[in-house]
mmCIF file of C-alpha atoms and ligand atoms in Angstrom:
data_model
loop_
_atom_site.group_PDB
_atom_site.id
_atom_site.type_symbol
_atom_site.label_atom_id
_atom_site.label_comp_id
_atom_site.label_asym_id
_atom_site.label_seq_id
_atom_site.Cartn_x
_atom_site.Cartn_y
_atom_site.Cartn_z
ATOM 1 C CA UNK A 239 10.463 28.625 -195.847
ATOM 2 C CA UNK A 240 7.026 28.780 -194.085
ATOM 3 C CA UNK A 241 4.894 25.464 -194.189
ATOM 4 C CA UNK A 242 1.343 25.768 -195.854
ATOM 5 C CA UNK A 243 -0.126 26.237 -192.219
ATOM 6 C CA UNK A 244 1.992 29.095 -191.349
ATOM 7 C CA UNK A 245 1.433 31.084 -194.748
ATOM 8 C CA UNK A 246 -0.720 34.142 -194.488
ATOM 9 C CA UNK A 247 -4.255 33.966 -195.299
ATOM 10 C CA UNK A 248 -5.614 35.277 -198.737
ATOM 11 C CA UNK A 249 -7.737 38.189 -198.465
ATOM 12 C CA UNK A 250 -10.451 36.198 -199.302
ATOM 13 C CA UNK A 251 -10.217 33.485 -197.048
ATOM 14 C CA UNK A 252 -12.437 31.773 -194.969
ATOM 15 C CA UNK A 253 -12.873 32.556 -191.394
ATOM 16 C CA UNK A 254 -11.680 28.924 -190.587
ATOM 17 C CA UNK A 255 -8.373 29.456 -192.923
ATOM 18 C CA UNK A 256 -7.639 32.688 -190.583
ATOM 19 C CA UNK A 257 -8.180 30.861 -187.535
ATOM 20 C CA UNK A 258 -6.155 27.688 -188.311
ATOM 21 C CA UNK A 259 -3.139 29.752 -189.426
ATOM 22 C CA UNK A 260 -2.683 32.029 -187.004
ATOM 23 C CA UNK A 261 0.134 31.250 -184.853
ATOM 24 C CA UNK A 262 2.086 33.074 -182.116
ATOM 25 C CA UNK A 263 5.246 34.700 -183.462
ATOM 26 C CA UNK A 264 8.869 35.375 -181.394
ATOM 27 C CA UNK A 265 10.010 37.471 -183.317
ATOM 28 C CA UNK A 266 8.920 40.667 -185.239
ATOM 29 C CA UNK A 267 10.347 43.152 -187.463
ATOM 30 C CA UNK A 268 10.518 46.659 -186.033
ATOM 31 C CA UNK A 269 8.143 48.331 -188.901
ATOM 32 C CA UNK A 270 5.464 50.283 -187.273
ATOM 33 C CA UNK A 271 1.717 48.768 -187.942
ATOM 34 C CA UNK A 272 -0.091 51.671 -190.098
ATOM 35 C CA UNK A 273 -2.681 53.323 -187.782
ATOM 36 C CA UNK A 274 -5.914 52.471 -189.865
ATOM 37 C CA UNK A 275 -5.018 49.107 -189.302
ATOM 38 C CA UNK A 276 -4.717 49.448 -185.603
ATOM 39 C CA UNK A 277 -7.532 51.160 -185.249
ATOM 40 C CA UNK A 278 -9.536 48.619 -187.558
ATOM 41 C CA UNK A 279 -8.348 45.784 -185.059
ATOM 42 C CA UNK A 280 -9.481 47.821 -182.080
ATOM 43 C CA UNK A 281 -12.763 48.389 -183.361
ATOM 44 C CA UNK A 282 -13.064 44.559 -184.364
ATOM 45 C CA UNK A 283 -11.678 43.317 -181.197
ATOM 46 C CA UNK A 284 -14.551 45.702 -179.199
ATOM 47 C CA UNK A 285 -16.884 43.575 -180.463
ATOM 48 C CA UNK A 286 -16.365 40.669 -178.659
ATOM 49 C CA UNK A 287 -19.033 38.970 -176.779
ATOM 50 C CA UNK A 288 -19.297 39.431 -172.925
ATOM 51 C CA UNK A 289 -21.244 38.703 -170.132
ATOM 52 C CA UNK A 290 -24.510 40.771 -170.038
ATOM 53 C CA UNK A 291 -22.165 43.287 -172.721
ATOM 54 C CA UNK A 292 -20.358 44.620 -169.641
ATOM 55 C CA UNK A 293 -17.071 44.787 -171.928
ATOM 56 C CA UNK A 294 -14.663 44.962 -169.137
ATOM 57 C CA UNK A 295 -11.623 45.082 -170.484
ATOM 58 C CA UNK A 296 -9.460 48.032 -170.758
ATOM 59 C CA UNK A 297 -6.524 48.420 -172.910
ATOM 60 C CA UNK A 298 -3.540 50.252 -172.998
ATOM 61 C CA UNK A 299 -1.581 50.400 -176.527
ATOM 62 C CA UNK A 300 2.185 51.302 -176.481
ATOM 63 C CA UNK A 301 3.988 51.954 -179.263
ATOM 64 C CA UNK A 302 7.253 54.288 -179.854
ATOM 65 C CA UNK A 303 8.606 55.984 -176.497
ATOM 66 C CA UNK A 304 6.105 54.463 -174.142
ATOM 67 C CA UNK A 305 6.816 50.559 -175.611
ATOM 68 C CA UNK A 306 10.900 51.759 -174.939
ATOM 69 C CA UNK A 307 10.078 52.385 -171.484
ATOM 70 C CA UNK A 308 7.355 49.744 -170.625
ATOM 71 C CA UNK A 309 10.146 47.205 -171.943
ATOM 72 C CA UNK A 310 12.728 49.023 -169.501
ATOM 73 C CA UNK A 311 11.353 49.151 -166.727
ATOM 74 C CA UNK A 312 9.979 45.497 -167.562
ATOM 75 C CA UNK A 313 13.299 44.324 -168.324
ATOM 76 C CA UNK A 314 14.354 46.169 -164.961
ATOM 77 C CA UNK A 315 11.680 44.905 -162.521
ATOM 78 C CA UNK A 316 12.383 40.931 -163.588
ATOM 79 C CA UNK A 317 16.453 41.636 -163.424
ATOM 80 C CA UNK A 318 15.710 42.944 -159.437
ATOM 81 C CA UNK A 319 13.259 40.041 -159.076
ATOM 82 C CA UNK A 320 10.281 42.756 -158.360
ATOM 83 C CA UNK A 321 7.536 40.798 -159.236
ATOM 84 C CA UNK A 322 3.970 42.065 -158.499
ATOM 85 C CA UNK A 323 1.302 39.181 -160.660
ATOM 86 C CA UNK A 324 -2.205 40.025 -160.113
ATOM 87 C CA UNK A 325 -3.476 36.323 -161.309
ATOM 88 C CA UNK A 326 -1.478 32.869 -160.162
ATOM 89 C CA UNK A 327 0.044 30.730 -163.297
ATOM 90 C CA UNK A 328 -0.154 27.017 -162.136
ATOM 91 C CA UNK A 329 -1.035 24.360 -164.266
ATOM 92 C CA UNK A 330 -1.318 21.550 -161.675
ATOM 93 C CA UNK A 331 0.108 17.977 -161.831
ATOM 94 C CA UNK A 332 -1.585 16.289 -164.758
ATOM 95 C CA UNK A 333 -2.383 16.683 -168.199
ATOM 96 C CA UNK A 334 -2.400 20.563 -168.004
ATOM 97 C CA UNK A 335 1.095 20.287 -166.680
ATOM 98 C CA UNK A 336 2.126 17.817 -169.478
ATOM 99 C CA UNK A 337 0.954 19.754 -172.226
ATOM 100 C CA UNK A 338 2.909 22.991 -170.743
ATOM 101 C CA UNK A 339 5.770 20.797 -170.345
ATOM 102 C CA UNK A 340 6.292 19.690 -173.972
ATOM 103 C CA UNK A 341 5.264 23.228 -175.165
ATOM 104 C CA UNK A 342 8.347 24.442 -173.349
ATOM 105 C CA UNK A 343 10.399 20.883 -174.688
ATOM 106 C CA UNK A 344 9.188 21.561 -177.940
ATOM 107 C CA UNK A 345 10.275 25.567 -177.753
ATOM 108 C CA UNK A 346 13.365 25.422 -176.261
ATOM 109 C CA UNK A 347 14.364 22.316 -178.615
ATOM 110 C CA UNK A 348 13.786 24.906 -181.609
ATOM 111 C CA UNK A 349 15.502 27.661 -180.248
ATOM 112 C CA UNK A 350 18.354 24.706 -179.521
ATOM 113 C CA UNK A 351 18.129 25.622 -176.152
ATOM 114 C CA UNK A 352 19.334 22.752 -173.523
ATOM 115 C CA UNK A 353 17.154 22.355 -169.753
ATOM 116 C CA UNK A 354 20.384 22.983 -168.163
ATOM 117 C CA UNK A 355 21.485 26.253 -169.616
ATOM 118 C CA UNK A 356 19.408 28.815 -167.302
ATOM 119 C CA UNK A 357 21.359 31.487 -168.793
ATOM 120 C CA UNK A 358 19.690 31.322 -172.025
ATOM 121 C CA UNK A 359 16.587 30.186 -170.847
ATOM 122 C CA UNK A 360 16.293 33.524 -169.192
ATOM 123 C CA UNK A 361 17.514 35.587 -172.137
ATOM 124 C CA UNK A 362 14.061 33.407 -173.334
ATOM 125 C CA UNK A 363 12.194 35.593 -170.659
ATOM 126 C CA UNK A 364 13.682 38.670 -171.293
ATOM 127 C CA UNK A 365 13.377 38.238 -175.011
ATOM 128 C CA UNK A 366 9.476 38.165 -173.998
ATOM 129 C CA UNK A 367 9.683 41.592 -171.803
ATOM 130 C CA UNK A 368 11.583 43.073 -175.324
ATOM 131 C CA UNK A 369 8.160 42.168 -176.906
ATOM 132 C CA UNK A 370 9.747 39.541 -178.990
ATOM 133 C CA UNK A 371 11.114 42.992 -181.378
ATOM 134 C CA UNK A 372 7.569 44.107 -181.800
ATOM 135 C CA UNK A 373 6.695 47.781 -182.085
ATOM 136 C CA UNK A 374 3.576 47.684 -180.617
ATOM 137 C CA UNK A 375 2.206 45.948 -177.089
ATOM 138 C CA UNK A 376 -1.416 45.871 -176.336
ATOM 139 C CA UNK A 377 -2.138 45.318 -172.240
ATOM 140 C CA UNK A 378 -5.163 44.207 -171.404
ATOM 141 C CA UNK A 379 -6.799 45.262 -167.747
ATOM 142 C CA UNK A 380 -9.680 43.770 -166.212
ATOM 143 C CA UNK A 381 -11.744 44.939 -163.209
ATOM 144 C CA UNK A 382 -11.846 42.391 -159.970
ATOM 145 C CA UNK A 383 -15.182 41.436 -160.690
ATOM 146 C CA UNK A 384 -16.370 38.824 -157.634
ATOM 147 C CA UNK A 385 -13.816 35.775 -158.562
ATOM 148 C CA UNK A 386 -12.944 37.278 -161.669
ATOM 149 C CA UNK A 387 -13.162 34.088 -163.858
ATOM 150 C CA UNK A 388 -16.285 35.867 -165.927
ATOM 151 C CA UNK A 389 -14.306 39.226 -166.813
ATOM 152 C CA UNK A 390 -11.212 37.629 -167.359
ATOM 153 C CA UNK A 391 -13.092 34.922 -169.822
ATOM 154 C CA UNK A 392 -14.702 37.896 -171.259
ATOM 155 C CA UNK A 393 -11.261 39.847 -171.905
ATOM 156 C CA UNK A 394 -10.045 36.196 -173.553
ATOM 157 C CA UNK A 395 -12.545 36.335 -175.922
ATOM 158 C CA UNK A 396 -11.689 40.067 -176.822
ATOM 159 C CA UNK A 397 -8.237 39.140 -177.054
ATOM 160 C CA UNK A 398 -9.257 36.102 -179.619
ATOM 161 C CA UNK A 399 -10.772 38.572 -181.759
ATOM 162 C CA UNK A 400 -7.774 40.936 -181.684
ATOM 163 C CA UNK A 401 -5.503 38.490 -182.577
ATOM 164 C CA UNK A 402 -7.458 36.971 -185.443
ATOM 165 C CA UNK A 403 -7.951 40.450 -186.728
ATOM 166 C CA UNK A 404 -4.626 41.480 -186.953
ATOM 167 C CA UNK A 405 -3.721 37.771 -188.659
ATOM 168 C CA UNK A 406 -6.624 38.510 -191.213
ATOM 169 C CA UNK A 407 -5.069 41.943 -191.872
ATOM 170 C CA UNK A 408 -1.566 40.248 -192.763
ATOM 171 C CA UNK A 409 0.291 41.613 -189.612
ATOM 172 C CA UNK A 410 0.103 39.009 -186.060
ATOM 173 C CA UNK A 411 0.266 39.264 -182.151
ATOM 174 C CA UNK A 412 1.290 36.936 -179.135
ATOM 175 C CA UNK A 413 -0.355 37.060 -175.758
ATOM 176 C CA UNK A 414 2.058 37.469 -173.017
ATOM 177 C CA UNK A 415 1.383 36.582 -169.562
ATOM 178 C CA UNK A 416 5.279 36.619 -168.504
ATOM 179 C CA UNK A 417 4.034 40.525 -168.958
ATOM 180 C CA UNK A 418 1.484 40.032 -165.703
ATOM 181 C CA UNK A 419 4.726 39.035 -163.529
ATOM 182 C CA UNK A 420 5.068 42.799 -163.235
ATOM 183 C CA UNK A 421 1.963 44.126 -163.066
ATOM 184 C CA UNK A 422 2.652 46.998 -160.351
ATOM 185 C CA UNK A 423 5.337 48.117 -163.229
ATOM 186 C CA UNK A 424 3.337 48.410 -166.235
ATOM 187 C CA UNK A 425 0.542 50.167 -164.003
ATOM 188 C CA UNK A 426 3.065 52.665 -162.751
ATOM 189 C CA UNK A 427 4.362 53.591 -166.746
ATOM 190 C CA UNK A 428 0.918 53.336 -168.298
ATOM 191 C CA UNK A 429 -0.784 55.041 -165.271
ATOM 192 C CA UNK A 430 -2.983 52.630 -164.800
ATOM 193 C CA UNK A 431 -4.746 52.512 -161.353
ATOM 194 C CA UNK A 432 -4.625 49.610 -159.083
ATOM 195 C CA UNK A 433 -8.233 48.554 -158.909
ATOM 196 C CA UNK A 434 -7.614 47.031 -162.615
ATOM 197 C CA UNK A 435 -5.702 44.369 -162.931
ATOM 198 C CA UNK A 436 -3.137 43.050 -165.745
ATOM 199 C CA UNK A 437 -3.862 40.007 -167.524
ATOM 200 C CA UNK A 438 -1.768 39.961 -170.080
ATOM 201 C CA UNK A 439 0.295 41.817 -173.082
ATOM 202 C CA UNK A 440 -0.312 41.092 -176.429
ATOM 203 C CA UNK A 441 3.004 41.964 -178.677
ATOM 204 C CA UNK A 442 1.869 42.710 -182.450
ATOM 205 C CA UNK A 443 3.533 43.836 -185.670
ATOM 206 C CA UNK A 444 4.941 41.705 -188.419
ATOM 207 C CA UNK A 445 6.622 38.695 -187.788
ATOM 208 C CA UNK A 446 10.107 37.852 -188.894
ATOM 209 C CA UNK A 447 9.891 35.595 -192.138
ATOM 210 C CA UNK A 448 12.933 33.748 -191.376
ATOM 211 C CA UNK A 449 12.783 33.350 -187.517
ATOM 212 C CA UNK A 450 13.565 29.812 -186.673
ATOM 213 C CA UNK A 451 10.699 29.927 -184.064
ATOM 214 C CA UNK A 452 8.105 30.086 -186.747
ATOM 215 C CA UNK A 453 8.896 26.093 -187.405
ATOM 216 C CA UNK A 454 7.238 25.344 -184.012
ATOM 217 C CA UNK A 455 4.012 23.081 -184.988
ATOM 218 C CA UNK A 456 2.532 23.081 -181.132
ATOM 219 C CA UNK A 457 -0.498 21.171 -182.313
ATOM 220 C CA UNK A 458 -3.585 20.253 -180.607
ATOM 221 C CA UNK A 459 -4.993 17.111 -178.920
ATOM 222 C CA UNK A 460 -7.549 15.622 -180.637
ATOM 223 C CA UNK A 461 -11.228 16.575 -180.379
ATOM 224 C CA UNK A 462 -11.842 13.708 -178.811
ATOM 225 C CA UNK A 463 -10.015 14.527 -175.480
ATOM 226 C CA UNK A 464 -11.794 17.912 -175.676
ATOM 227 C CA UNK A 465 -15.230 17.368 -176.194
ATOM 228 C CA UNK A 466 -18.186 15.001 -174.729
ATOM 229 C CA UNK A 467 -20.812 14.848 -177.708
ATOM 230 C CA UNK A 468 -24.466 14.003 -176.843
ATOM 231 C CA UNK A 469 -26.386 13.265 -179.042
ATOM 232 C CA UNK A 470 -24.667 15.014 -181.728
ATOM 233 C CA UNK A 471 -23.974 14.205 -185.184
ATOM 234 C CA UNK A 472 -20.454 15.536 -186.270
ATOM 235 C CA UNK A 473 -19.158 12.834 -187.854
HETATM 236 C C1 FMN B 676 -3.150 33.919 -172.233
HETATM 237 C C2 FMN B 676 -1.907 33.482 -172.958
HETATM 238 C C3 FMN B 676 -0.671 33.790 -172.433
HETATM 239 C C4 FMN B 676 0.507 33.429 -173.118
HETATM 240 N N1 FMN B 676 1.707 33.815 -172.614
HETATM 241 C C5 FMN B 676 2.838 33.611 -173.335
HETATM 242 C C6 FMN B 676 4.078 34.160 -172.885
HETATM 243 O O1 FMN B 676 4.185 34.783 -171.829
HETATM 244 N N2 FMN B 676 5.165 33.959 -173.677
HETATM 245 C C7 FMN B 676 5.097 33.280 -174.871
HETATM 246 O O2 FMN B 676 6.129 33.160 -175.551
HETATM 247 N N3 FMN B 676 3.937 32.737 -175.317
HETATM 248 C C8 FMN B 676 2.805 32.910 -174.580
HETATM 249 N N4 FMN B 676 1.593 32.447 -175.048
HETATM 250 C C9 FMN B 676 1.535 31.741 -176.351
HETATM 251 C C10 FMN B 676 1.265 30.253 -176.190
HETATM 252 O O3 FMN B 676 2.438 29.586 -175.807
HETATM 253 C C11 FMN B 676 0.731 29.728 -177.532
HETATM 254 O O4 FMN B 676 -0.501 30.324 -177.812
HETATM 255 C C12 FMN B 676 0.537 28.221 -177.539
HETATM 256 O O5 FMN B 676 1.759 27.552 -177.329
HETATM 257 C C13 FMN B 676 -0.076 27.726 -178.858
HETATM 258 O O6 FMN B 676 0.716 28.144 -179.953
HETATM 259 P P1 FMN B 676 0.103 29.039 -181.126
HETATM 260 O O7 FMN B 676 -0.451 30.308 -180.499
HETATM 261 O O8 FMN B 676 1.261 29.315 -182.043
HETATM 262 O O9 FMN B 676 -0.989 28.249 -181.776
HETATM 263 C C14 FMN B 676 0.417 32.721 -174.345
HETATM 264 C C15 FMN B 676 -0.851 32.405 -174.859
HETATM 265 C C16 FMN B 676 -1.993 32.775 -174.182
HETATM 266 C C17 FMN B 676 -3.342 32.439 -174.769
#
């Protein structure tokens, strides 16, 4: 049974009931996403904001043959340890690293998963590179743009909107960044050329009602360990 939070928005909803029920699913059925609605999530997600409306992302959509093969060869390159990540995942040594740690407590105690039991824990990652069952996986290039921080912010927000748009549409995504680990891989199925980079994938479809994942209630910190008002009457 899904919790209030977790049900799917109303057609009519608000913009803040779509974007405090979204959540990101592990598991998906296999049914394909209709096309129009694809397309209609594209088109919204293209109109994200960016800096001076350089738009640099560049995405590659697999579905059917090519989302077999990506997940292969995916599958293959983390079995042979080939990893290739364009962009570093560390979280440091204090709060950052906290949070991430009780996000993967939290998972792991939901899938019933114990810290000791590596085996699992990397059926965990290769349940990821299987796109959590979905039948499509969006991956999202950027340019190296000087540091990169400004395209890749600019990709995030494009990457907000696709995943809100597919939520408002009744069908959800999950970013992947386990994805990046192989980034030489996916560039060598999709064709991609080096010079753009992988952020991350973003697995969409529909998400299994019953998956025991869909319980996980992350949460937030409070606002006020997020934001500095000055001046500001909120409340
Ligand atoms: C850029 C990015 C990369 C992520 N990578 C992964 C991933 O590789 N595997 C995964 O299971 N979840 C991944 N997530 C999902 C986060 O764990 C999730 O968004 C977070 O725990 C909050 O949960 P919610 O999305 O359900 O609100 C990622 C999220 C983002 C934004």
């Amino acid at each position: 049974m899904l919790s209030d939070s977790q049900t799917l928005p109303h057609p009519a909803s608000s913009i803040s009931d779509v974007i405090r029920t979204r959540r990101s699913p592990r598991e998906f059925l296999p049914d394909p996403v209709p096309v129009e609605v694809i397309r209609g999530v594209l088109e919204d997600a293209q109109s994200a904001p960016s800096h001076s409306n350089t738009q640099p992302w560049l995405v590659h959509v697999a579905s059917g043959a090519t989302r077999d093969e990506l997940s292969a060869e995916l599958l293959a390159a983390h079995d042979e340890e080939r990893r290739t990540p364009d962009f570093t995942d560390t979280y440091g040594d204090g709060v950052h690293l906290a949070r991430s740690q009780h996000h993967g407590a939290a998972l792991y105690g939901v899938l019933g998963i114990a810290r000791s039991d590596h085996e699992r824990r990397n059926e965990v990652v290769r349940d990821n590179l299987r796109f959590y069952g979905a039948p499509h996986v969006a991956f999202l290039f950027v340019p190296r743009l000087g540091d990169g921080v400004r395209a890749a912010s600019d990709v995030g927000m494009y990457a907000q909107n696709f995943l809100l748009s597919l939520h408002g549409r009744g069908f959800q995504g999950i970013p992947q960044a386990v994805h990046g680990l192989y980034a030489d891989t996916a560039r060598e199925v999709l064709g991609v050329p080096d010079e753009l980079k992988l952020l991350f994938g973003i697995a969409f479809g529909t998400a299994a009602p019953e998956s025991p994942v869909r319980s996980l209630e992350i949460g937030r910190v409070p606002l006020e360990e997020s934001v500095v008002l000055h001046d500001t009457p909120v409340w």
